């Protein structure tokens, strides 16, 4: 008989393109059929239609295992359903398709039995069973599809990946990130020249700096960049080492993932190993005893950090400078109280440490050269207002009837400016610093009264001046007096302005010299790492040896630990 004719009689529009011929033989073991598809499914809708047809085919055929096997395990039928002919991919799709089809068939068969028991027609046509229930099967299957409402959680176009394959892909991406900075590790590490989209160049061998410049888009690989950033913010040095170490851990775990070991088990093993490593580190730690030994050890720690940087030839000079800078700070060792100023020109050996606040010379008007450049114990006024004669820019409207009224407005502007300058002078301030511009009139006025002024001072320098020299940031000069002014022991100018020996809080500035901006910028990054290491060493009275000593000790420790675990 021909099941195709029965399907057409049921007026099913979805499968009129399929020609299904079944053998008239009743022997199930020798059942034969011919399947012809006019096209190959190319999207999800067409694939679902093919599965829909196969389900109905099974429901209308005697439900015996041999027929079920003949259908879903027939390679010709499955090859028609899948456009991809790759043997490996085809085998994976076949397994998924078989599992899904078997589940759908059993589900719809059970639904049909429940529905049929409630209808007398099913009991009357038991002898005609697999054909009498064809229309009912199609009806029940359609109703089940209408009852199903898909829940959309993610935005359209979002891709989701999971499973062992995705874990292995994540590991490969993380290892690729580590390979990009691997050549910069150690005293013989190489520097990398990075050029961004704007054409700005960066020369560095710092792992955090390199990864920050890279436009990493792979989600798992971004984690490696975040590890380097966290290491740089917390410790300062070892950004390259931590990335490479994490990649090696992932490489060691990769074979176990491929063999099907649970990731949670691998994580637990790493956690247990880290506890053993920390325990061994505490055993190998050396206590720092005595002031002289402490300073010498701090210098060696800073020199070790600089040994892989551009400053390795001058590491002894800069390591001593860094230790002096950190030692000069208060007991809390605030990092923001160490300023770094870059001045192009000169030799790298011309870099020096200034115990105080230093800031670059700002833009100045005529009359600045007549101002004194050296003071002893001056009072400092820190402003956040403009001392400049200019038109009002916020909601200003003047209605003038004659020339005399206009002259009164001009005279009033001059009077307001001079009143501000007089109040600053009467307060006793000798140095005036402002975040906003100080005009030419105010500059000449201060020069006539032996006062120094600087406008457009950077915010970070203003904050360091307030923290070091005291005083308040003034937004008005109506009630300025000595109580809101800062003070320092000495002020002088030498290419950049210096506030020397501030009394309220200890602050220092590293003045860096060099032939190029890129070299000075890398020097700044290197000194930042050394400063972070010295601060951390001063807060802790224990250190461990570097080089290969720790690796050898860990190797022996983990061998013994592995034997005990087994």
Coordinates of C-alpha atoms in Angstrom, one line a residue:
X1 CA 0.0 0.0 0.0
X2 CA 1.0 3.6 -0.3
X3 CA 1.0 5.7 2.8
X4 CA 1.5 8.8 0.7
X5 CA -2.1 8.6 -0.5
X6 CA -3.4 8.4 3.1
X7 CA -1.4 11.5 4.0
X8 CA -2.8 13.5 1.0
X9 CA -6.3 12.5 2.0
X10 CA -5.8 14.0 5.4
X11 CA -5.1 17.3 3.6
X12 CA -1.8 17.9 5.2
X13 CA -0.2 20.9 3.3
X14 CA 3.3 20.7 4.8
X15 CA 4.4 17.5 3.2
X16 CA 2.9 17.5 -0.3
X17 CA 6.4 17.8 -1.7
X18 CA 7.5 14.5 -0.2
X19 CA 6.9 11.3 -2.0
X20 CA 6.8 8.3 0.3
X21 CA 6.4 4.8 -0.9
X22 CA 6.1 1.8 1.4
X23 CA 6.4 -1.8 0.4
X24 CA 3.2 -3.8 0.4
X25 CA 5.0 -6.7 2.1
X26 CA 3.7 -7.3 5.5
X27 CA 6.9 -8.9 6.8
X28 CA 8.4 -6.3 9.2
X29 CA 11.8 -7.7 8.9
X30 CA 11.9 -7.1 5.2
X31 CA 10.0 -3.8 5.1
X32 CA 11.4 -1.5 2.5
X33 CA 10.7 2.1 1.6
X34 CA 11.8 4.7 -0.8
X35 CA 12.3 8.4 0.3
X36 CA 12.7 11.2 -2.1
X37 CA 13.2 14.8 -1.0
X38 CA 13.0 17.5 -3.7
X39 CA 15.2 19.8 -1.6
X40 CA 17.6 19.7 1.3
X41 CA 16.7 21.6 4.5
X42 CA 18.7 24.8 4.9
X43 CA 17.2 26.4 7.9
X44 CA 15.5 25.7 11.2
X45 CA 12.0 25.8 9.8
X46 CA 12.6 23.3 7.1
X47 CA 14.5 21.0 9.5
X48 CA 11.5 21.1 11.9
X49 CA 9.2 20.2 9.0
X50 CA 11.3 17.2 8.2
X51 CA 11.3 16.0 11.8
X52 CA 7.5 16.6 11.8
X53 CA 7.1 14.4 8.8
X54 CA 9.3 11.6 10.2
X55 CA 7.3 11.7 13.5
X56 CA 4.0 11.2 11.6
X57 CA 5.5 8.5 9.5
X58 CA 6.4 6.5 12.6
X59 CA 3.0 7.1 14.2
X60 CA 1.3 5.7 11.2
X61 CA 3.6 2.7 10.8
X62 CA 3.4 -0.4 13.1
X63 CA 5.4 0.8 16.1
X64 CA 8.0 -1.9 16.2
X65 CA 11.7 -1.6 17.0
X66 CA 12.8 -3.0 13.7
X67 CA 11.0 -0.3 11.7
X68 CA 12.1 2.4 14.0
X69 CA 15.7 1.3 13.6
X70 CA 15.3 1.1 9.8
X71 CA 14.2 4.7 9.7
X72 CA 16.4 6.6 12.0
X73 CA 19.6 4.6 11.4
X74 CA 19.3 4.7 7.7
X75 CA 22.3 6.7 6.5
X76 CA 20.7 7.8 3.2
X77 CA 17.8 9.4 4.9
X78 CA 20.0 11.2 7.4
X79 CA 22.3 12.4 4.7
X80 CA 19.4 13.9 2.9
X81 CA 18.4 15.8 6.1
X82 CA 21.8 17.3 6.6
X83 CA 23.5 19.4 4.0
X84 CA 26.9 19.0 5.6
X85 CA 28.6 15.8 4.4
X86 CA 31.7 16.0 6.7
X87 CA 31.9 12.6 8.3
X88 CA 32.9 13.9 11.8
X89 CA 30.2 16.6 11.9
X90 CA 27.7 14.3 10.3
X91 CA 28.2 11.7 13.0
X92 CA 27.7 14.3 15.7
X93 CA 24.5 15.6 14.1
X94 CA 23.2 12.1 13.6
X95 CA 23.5 11.3 17.3
X96 CA 21.7 14.5 18.3
X97 CA 19.0 13.9 15.6
X98 CA 18.4 10.3 16.7
X99 CA 18.1 11.3 20.4
X100 CA 15.8 14.2 19.6
X101 CA 13.6 12.1 17.2
X102 CA 13.3 9.2 19.6
X103 CA 12.1 11.6 22.4
X104 CA 9.6 13.3 20.1
X105 CA 8.1 10.0 18.9
X106 CA 7.6 8.6 22.4
X107 CA 6.1 11.9 23.6
X108 CA 3.6 12.1 20.7
X109 CA 2.8 8.4 20.9
X110 CA 1.9 8.8 24.6
X111 CA -0.2 11.9 23.9
X112 CA -2.1 10.0 21.3
X113 CA -2.9 7.1 23.5
X114 CA -4.3 9.4 26.2
X115 CA -6.4 11.2 23.7
X116 CA -7.6 8.0 21.9
X117 CA -8.9 6.4 25.1
X118 CA -11.4 9.2 25.4
X119 CA -12.8 8.7 21.9
X120 CA -15.1 5.8 20.9
X121 CA -13.8 6.0 17.4
X122 CA -10.4 4.6 18.4
X123 CA -12.0 1.5 20.0
X124 CA -14.1 0.8 16.9
X125 CA -11.2 1.0 14.5
X126 CA -8.7 -1.1 16.5
X127 CA -8.3 -3.5 13.6
X128 CA -7.3 -0.7 11.2
X129 CA -4.6 0.6 13.5
X130 CA -2.0 2.1 11.9
X131 CA -4.1 4.0 9.4
X132 CA -7.3 4.8 11.2
X133 CA -5.6 7.1 13.6
X134 CA -3.6 9.1 11.0
X135 CA -5.9 12.2 11.1
X136 CA -6.1 12.1 14.9
X137 CA -2.3 11.9 15.2
X138 CA -1.9 14.9 13.0
X139 CA -4.5 16.8 14.9
X140 CA -3.0 16.0 18.3
X141 CA 0.5 16.8 17.1
X142 CA -0.7 20.2 15.8
X143 CA -2.4 21.0 19.1
X144 CA 0.8 20.2 21.0
X145 CA 2.7 22.6 18.8
X146 CA 0.2 25.3 19.3
X147 CA 0.3 24.9 23.1
X148 CA 4.1 25.3 23.1
X149 CA 5.1 29.0 23.6
X150 CA 8.9 29.6 23.2
X151 CA 10.5 31.7 25.9
X152 CA 13.0 34.2 24.6
X153 CA 15.6 35.2 27.2
X154 CA 18.4 36.6 25.0
X155 CA 18.4 39.3 22.4
X156 CA 18.0 38.1 18.8
X157 CA 21.4 37.2 17.3
X158 CA 22.9 36.3 20.6
X159 CA 25.1 33.2 20.4
X160 CA 25.5 30.8 23.3
X161 CA 28.2 28.2 23.5
X162 CA 28.9 25.7 26.2
X163 CA 30.4 22.3 26.9
X164 CA 33.8 20.8 26.7
X165 CA 34.5 22.2 23.3
X166 CA 34.0 25.8 24.5
X167 CA 36.2 25.2 27.5
X168 CA 39.0 24.0 25.3
X169 CA 38.5 27.1 23.0
X170 CA 38.7 29.4 26.0
X171 CA 42.0 27.7 27.1
X172 CA 43.5 28.2 23.6
X173 CA 42.5 31.9 23.6
X174 CA 44.1 32.5 27.0
X175 CA 47.3 30.7 25.9
X176 CA 47.4 33.0 22.9
X177 CA 47.3 36.1 25.1
X178 CA 50.1 34.7 27.2
X179 CA 52.2 34.0 24.1
X180 CA 51.9 37.7 23.1
X181 CA 53.8 38.8 26.2
X182 CA 55.9 35.7 26.8
X183 CA 59.0 37.2 25.0
X184 CA 59.1 40.2 27.4
X185 CA 59.7 38.1 30.5
X186 CA 62.9 38.2 32.4
X187 CA 66.2 40.2 32.3
X188 CA 66.6 39.2 28.7
X189 CA 63.1 40.0 27.7
X190 CA 62.4 42.1 24.6
X191 CA 60.6 45.4 24.5
X192 CA 57.6 45.8 22.2
X193 CA 56.7 48.8 20.0
X194 CA 52.9 49.4 20.0
X195 CA 51.1 51.8 17.6
X196 CA 47.5 52.6 18.3
X197 CA 44.9 53.8 15.8
X198 CA 45.8 57.4 16.3
X199 CA 49.4 56.7 15.4
X200 CA 50.8 57.1 19.0
X201 CA 53.6 54.8 19.8
X202 CA 54.4 53.1 23.1
X203 CA 57.6 51.2 23.9
X204 CA 57.3 48.9 26.8
X205 CA 57.9 45.4 28.2
X206 CA 55.4 45.7 31.0
X207 CA 52.7 43.1 30.6
X208 CA 49.8 45.2 31.9
X209 CA 50.7 48.1 29.5
X210 CA 50.9 45.8 26.5
X211 CA 47.6 44.0 27.2
X212 CA 46.0 47.3 27.9
X213 CA 47.0 48.5 24.4
X214 CA 45.7 45.3 22.7
X215 CA 42.1 45.3 21.5
X216 CA 41.1 41.9 22.8
X217 CA 37.6 40.8 21.8
X218 CA 37.5 37.2 22.9
X219 CA 35.6 37.1 26.2
X220 CA 37.7 34.5 27.9
X221 CA 40.9 36.2 26.8
X222 CA 39.8 39.5 28.3
X223 CA 40.0 37.8 31.7
X224 CA 43.8 37.4 31.2
X225 CA 44.1 41.2 30.6
X226 CA 42.1 41.8 33.8
X227 CA 44.4 39.6 35.7
X228 CA 47.4 41.7 34.6
X229 CA 45.5 44.9 35.5
X230 CA 44.7 43.6 39.0
X231 CA 48.3 42.5 39.6
X232 CA 49.5 46.0 38.5
X233 CA 47.1 47.8 40.8
X234 CA 47.7 45.5 43.8
X235 CA 51.4 44.6 43.6
X236 CA 52.8 46.7 40.8
X237 CA 55.3 44.2 39.4
X238 CA 54.9 40.6 38.0
X239 CA 52.1 41.4 35.5
X240 CA 53.8 39.3 32.8
X241 CA 54.6 36.5 35.1
X242 CA 51.0 36.2 36.4
X243 CA 49.6 35.9 32.9
X244 CA 52.1 33.3 31.8
X245 CA 51.6 31.3 35.0
X246 CA 47.8 31.3 34.5
X247 CA 48.3 30.1 31.0
X248 CA 50.5 27.3 32.1
X249 CA 47.9 26.2 34.6
X250 CA 45.3 26.1 31.8
X251 CA 47.7 24.1 29.6
X252 CA 48.2 21.5 32.4
X253 CA 44.4 21.2 32.8
X254 CA 43.7 20.9 29.1
X255 CA 44.4 17.1 28.8
X256 CA 42.1 16.4 31.8
X257 CA 39.3 18.4 30.2
X258 CA 39.7 16.4 27.0
X259 CA 39.5 13.2 28.9
X260 CA 36.2 14.3 30.5
X261 CA 37.4 15.2 34.0
X262 CA 35.0 17.7 35.7
X263 CA 36.3 21.3 35.8
X264 CA 35.2 21.5 39.4
X265 CA 37.6 18.7 40.3
X266 CA 40.5 20.4 38.5
X267 CA 39.7 23.7 40.4
X268 CA 39.6 21.9 43.7
X269 CA 43.1 20.4 42.9
X270 CA 44.5 23.9 42.1
X271 CA 43.1 25.3 45.3
X272 CA 44.7 22.5 47.4
X273 CA 48.0 23.0 45.6
X274 CA 47.9 26.8 46.2
X275 CA 47.5 26.1 50.0
X276 CA 50.5 23.9 49.9
X277 CA 52.5 26.6 48.0
X278 CA 51.6 29.4 50.4
X279 CA 52.6 27.1 53.3
X280 CA 56.0 26.5 51.7
X281 CA 56.4 30.2 51.0
X282 CA 56.0 31.1 54.6
X283 CA 58.6 28.5 55.5
X284 CA 61.1 30.0 53.0
X285 CA 60.4 33.7 54.0
X286 CA 63.3 35.7 55.5
X287 CA 62.7 38.2 58.3
X288 CA 64.2 41.7 57.8
X289 CA 66.0 42.8 61.0
X290 CA 67.6 46.1 61.7
X291 CA 67.3 49.5 59.9
X292 CA 70.6 49.2 57.9
X293 CA 69.7 45.7 56.7
X294 CA 66.2 46.8 55.9
X295 CA 67.3 49.7 53.7
X296 CA 69.8 47.5 51.9
X297 CA 67.2 44.8 51.3
X298 CA 64.7 47.4 50.0
X299 CA 67.3 48.7 47.5
X300 CA 67.9 45.1 46.3
X301 CA 64.1 44.6 45.9
X302 CA 63.8 47.7 43.8
X303 CA 66.9 46.8 41.7
X304 CA 65.4 43.3 41.0
X305 CA 62.2 45.0 39.7
X306 CA 64.2 47.3 37.4
X307 CA 66.5 44.6 36.1
X308 CA 64.1 43.7 33.3
X309 CA 63.3 47.3 32.4
X310 CA 64.9 49.9 30.2
X311 CA 66.6 51.2 33.4
X312 CA 68.5 48.0 34.1
X313 CA 71.8 49.8 33.3
X314 CA 71.0 52.5 35.9
X315 CA 69.0 50.3 38.3
X316 CA 71.3 51.0 41.3
X317 CA 70.8 54.8 40.9
X318 CA 67.1 54.6 40.5
X319 CA 66.5 51.9 43.2
X320 CA 68.2 54.1 45.7
X321 CA 66.1 57.1 44.6
X322 CA 62.9 55.0 44.9
X323 CA 63.8 53.8 48.4
X324 CA 64.5 57.4 49.5
X325 CA 61.2 58.6 48.0
X326 CA 59.1 55.9 49.8
X327 CA 61.0 56.3 53.0
X328 CA 60.3 60.0 53.1
X329 CA 56.5 59.4 53.1
X330 CA 54.3 59.2 56.2
X331 CA 53.7 55.9 58.0
X332 CA 50.7 55.2 55.7
X333 CA 52.9 55.4 52.6
X334 CA 50.3 57.2 50.4
X335 CA 51.1 56.6 46.8
X336 CA 49.5 59.9 45.6
X337 CA 52.1 61.9 47.6
X338 CA 54.9 60.8 45.2
X339 CA 54.7 62.9 42.1
X340 CA 56.5 62.1 38.9
X341 CA 57.3 65.0 36.5
X342 CA 58.8 64.4 33.0
X343 CA 61.2 67.0 31.5
X344 CA 62.5 66.3 28.1
X345 CA 66.3 66.8 27.5
X346 CA 69.4 65.9 29.4
X347 CA 70.6 62.5 30.4
X348 CA 68.8 59.9 32.4
X349 CA 71.4 60.3 35.1
X350 CA 70.1 63.9 35.5
X351 CA 66.9 62.5 37.0
X352 CA 66.6 63.4 40.7
X353 CA 64.4 63.3 43.8
X354 CA 62.9 66.5 45.2
X355 CA 61.6 66.4 48.8
X356 CA 58.6 68.5 48.2
X357 CA 56.0 69.3 45.6
X358 CA 57.2 70.2 42.0
X359 CA 54.9 71.3 39.2
X360 CA 55.6 72.3 35.6
X361 CA 55.7 76.0 34.6
X362 CA 52.2 76.9 33.3
X363 CA 51.4 79.4 30.6
X364 CA 52.2 82.9 31.7
X365 CA 51.6 86.4 30.6
X366 CA 53.8 89.5 30.4
X367 CA 55.2 90.4 33.7
X368 CA 55.8 86.9 34.9
X369 CA 59.6 87.2 34.4
X370 CA 59.6 90.2 36.8
X371 CA 58.2 88.1 39.6
X372 CA 60.5 86.8 42.3
X373 CA 61.4 83.1 41.9
X374 CA 62.8 82.3 45.4
X375 CA 61.1 82.6 48.8
X376 CA 61.8 81.4 52.3
X377 CA 58.8 80.2 54.3
X378 CA 56.1 81.8 52.0
X379 CA 52.4 81.7 52.5
X380 CA 50.5 80.0 49.7
X381 CA 47.0 80.8 48.4
X382 CA 45.3 78.1 46.4
X383 CA 42.4 79.3 44.3
X384 CA 39.7 78.0 42.0
X385 CA 38.7 81.3 40.5
X386 CA 39.8 83.3 37.5
X387 CA 41.8 86.4 38.0
X388 CA 41.2 87.9 34.6
X389 CA 39.4 90.9 33.2
X390 CA 36.9 89.4 30.7
X391 CA 33.3 89.6 29.8
X392 CA 30.7 87.8 32.0
X393 CA 29.5 84.6 30.3
X394 CA 26.7 83.4 32.5
X395 CA 23.3 85.1 32.2
X396 CA 24.8 88.6 31.7
X397 CA 22.7 91.4 30.2
X398 CA 23.4 95.1 30.3
X399 CA 21.1 97.9 29.2
X400 CA 23.1 101.0 28.5
X401 CA 21.5 104.3 27.6
X402 CA 24.5 106.5 27.1
X403 CA 28.3 106.5 27.0
X404 CA 28.6 107.4 30.7
X405 CA 26.7 104.3 31.7
X406 CA 29.1 102.2 29.6
X407 CA 32.1 103.7 31.3
X408 CA 30.5 102.9 34.7
X409 CA 30.2 99.3 33.7
X410 CA 33.9 99.1 32.6
X411 CA 35.0 100.9 35.8
X412 CA 33.0 98.4 37.9
X413 CA 34.8 95.4 36.2
X414 CA 38.2 96.9 36.9
X415 CA 37.1 97.6 40.5
X416 CA 36.0 94.0 41.1
X417 CA 39.3 92.6 39.8
X418 CA 41.4 95.0 41.8
X419 CA 39.4 94.3 45.0
X420 CA 40.1 90.6 44.5
X421 CA 43.8 91.2 44.1
X422 CA 44.0 93.6 47.1
X423 CA 42.4 91.0 49.4
X424 CA 44.8 88.3 48.3
X425 CA 47.7 90.7 48.9
X426 CA 46.4 91.8 52.3
X427 CA 46.2 88.1 53.4
X428 CA 50.0 87.9 53.4
X429 CA 50.2 85.4 50.6
X430 CA 53.4 85.4 48.6
X431 CA 52.5 82.6 46.2
X432 CA 49.2 82.4 44.3
X433 CA 48.3 79.1 42.6
X434 CA 45.0 78.6 40.7
X435 CA 43.4 75.9 38.7
X436 CA 41.9 78.6 36.4
X437 CA 43.7 81.2 34.3
X438 CA 45.4 84.3 35.9
X439 CA 45.4 87.1 33.3
X440 CA 48.1 89.6 32.3
X441 CA 46.7 92.4 34.5
X442 CA 46.8 90.2 37.6
X443 CA 50.3 88.9 36.7
X444 CA 51.7 92.4 36.4
X445 CA 49.9 93.5 39.6
X446 CA 51.5 90.6 41.6
X447 CA 54.9 91.3 40.1
X448 CA 54.8 94.9 41.3
X449 CA 54.2 93.6 44.8
X450 CA 56.9 90.9 44.7
X451 CA 54.4 88.1 44.6
X452 CA 54.5 84.9 42.5
X453 CA 51.5 83.5 40.6
X454 CA 50.8 80.5 38.4
X455 CA 47.5 79.7 36.7
X456 CA 46.2 76.5 35.0
X457 CA 48.0 74.3 37.5
X458 CA 47.0 70.6 37.1
X459 CA 44.5 69.2 39.6
X460 CA 46.8 66.5 40.9
X461 CA 49.4 69.1 41.7
X462 CA 46.9 71.3 43.5
X463 CA 45.8 68.3 45.6
X464 CA 49.4 67.5 46.5
X465 CA 50.0 71.2 47.5
X466 CA 47.0 71.2 49.7
X467 CA 47.9 67.9 51.3
X468 CA 51.5 68.9 51.8
X469 CA 51.4 72.6 52.6
X470 CA 48.0 72.9 54.2
X471 CA 45.4 75.5 53.4
X472 CA 42.1 75.4 51.6
X473 CA 41.0 75.5 48.0
X474 CA 39.4 79.0 47.8
X475 CA 36.4 79.6 45.5
X476 CA 36.1 83.2 46.7
X477 CA 38.5 85.8 48.2
X478 CA 35.9 87.7 50.2
X479 CA 37.2 86.4 53.6
X480 CA 40.7 85.2 52.8
X481 CA 43.2 85.3 55.7
X482 CA 46.3 83.5 57.0
X483 CA 44.1 80.6 58.4
X484 CA 43.2 79.3 54.9
X485 CA 46.7 79.7 53.5
X486 CA 49.4 77.0 53.2
X487 CA 53.1 77.3 54.0
X488 CA 56.4 75.7 52.9
X489 CA 60.0 76.1 54.0
X490 CA 61.3 77.1 50.6
X491 CA 60.0 77.9 47.0
X492 CA 62.2 78.2 44.0
X493 CA 62.0 77.8 40.2
X494 CA 64.5 75.8 38.2
X495 CA 62.9 74.8 34.8
X496 CA 59.9 73.7 36.9
X497 CA 58.6 75.2 40.1
X498 CA 59.4 73.6 43.4
X499 CA 57.8 73.9 46.8
X500 CA 60.5 72.5 49.1
X501 CA 60.1 70.9 52.6
X502 CA 56.4 71.3 53.1
X503 CA 55.5 71.0 56.8
X504 CA 52.0 69.5 57.0
X505 CA 52.5 66.3 55.2
X506 CA 55.6 64.7 53.6
X507 CA 55.6 64.7 49.8
X508 CA 58.2 64.2 47.2
X509 CA 58.6 64.4 43.5
X510 CA 60.7 62.4 41.0
X511 CA 61.9 64.6 38.2
X512 CA 62.7 62.4 35.2
X513 CA 65.0 63.4 32.3
X514 CA 65.6 61.7 29.0
X515 CA 66.0 62.2 25.3
X516 CA 62.6 61.1 24.1
X517 CA 59.0 61.1 25.3
X518 CA 58.6 57.4 24.8
X519 CA 61.8 56.6 26.9
X520 CA 60.7 58.9 29.7
X521 CA 57.2 57.4 29.7
X522 CA 58.6 53.9 30.0
X523 CA 60.9 55.2 32.8
X524 CA 57.8 56.4 34.6
X525 CA 56.1 53.0 34.3
X526 CA 59.2 51.2 35.5
X527 CA 59.6 53.5 38.6
X528 CA 55.9 53.0 39.4
X529 CA 56.5 49.2 39.6
X530 CA 59.6 49.7 41.8
X531 CA 57.7 52.1 44.1
X532 CA 54.8 49.6 44.5
X533 CA 57.3 46.8 45.4
X534 CA 59.2 48.9 47.9
X535 CA 55.9 50.0 49.6
X536 CA 54.8 46.4 49.8
X537 CA 58.2 45.3 51.3
X538 CA 58.1 48.1 53.9
X539 CA 54.6 47.0 55.0
X540 CA 55.7 43.4 55.4
X541 CA 58.8 42.4 57.3
X542 CA 59.4 39.2 55.3
X543 CA 60.7 38.5 51.8
X544 CA 61.5 35.4 49.7
X545 CA 64.3 34.8 47.3
X546 CA 63.6 35.1 43.6
X547 CA 65.0 33.3 40.6
X548 CA 64.8 29.5 40.4
X549 CA 65.0 28.8 44.1
X550 CA 61.3 28.9 44.7
X551 CA 60.6 26.7 41.6
X552 CA 63.0 24.0 42.8
X553 CA 61.5 24.0 46.3
X554 CA 58.0 23.9 44.9
X555 CA 59.0 21.0 42.6
X556 CA 60.2 18.9 45.6
X557 CA 57.2 20.0 47.7
X558 CA 54.6 19.0 45.1
X559 CA 56.3 15.7 44.4
X560 CA 56.0 14.7 48.0
X561 CA 52.5 16.1 48.3
X562 CA 51.4 14.1 45.2
X563 CA 52.7 10.9 46.7
X564 CA 50.8 11.6 49.9
X565 CA 47.6 12.4 48.0
X566 CA 47.8 9.2 46.1

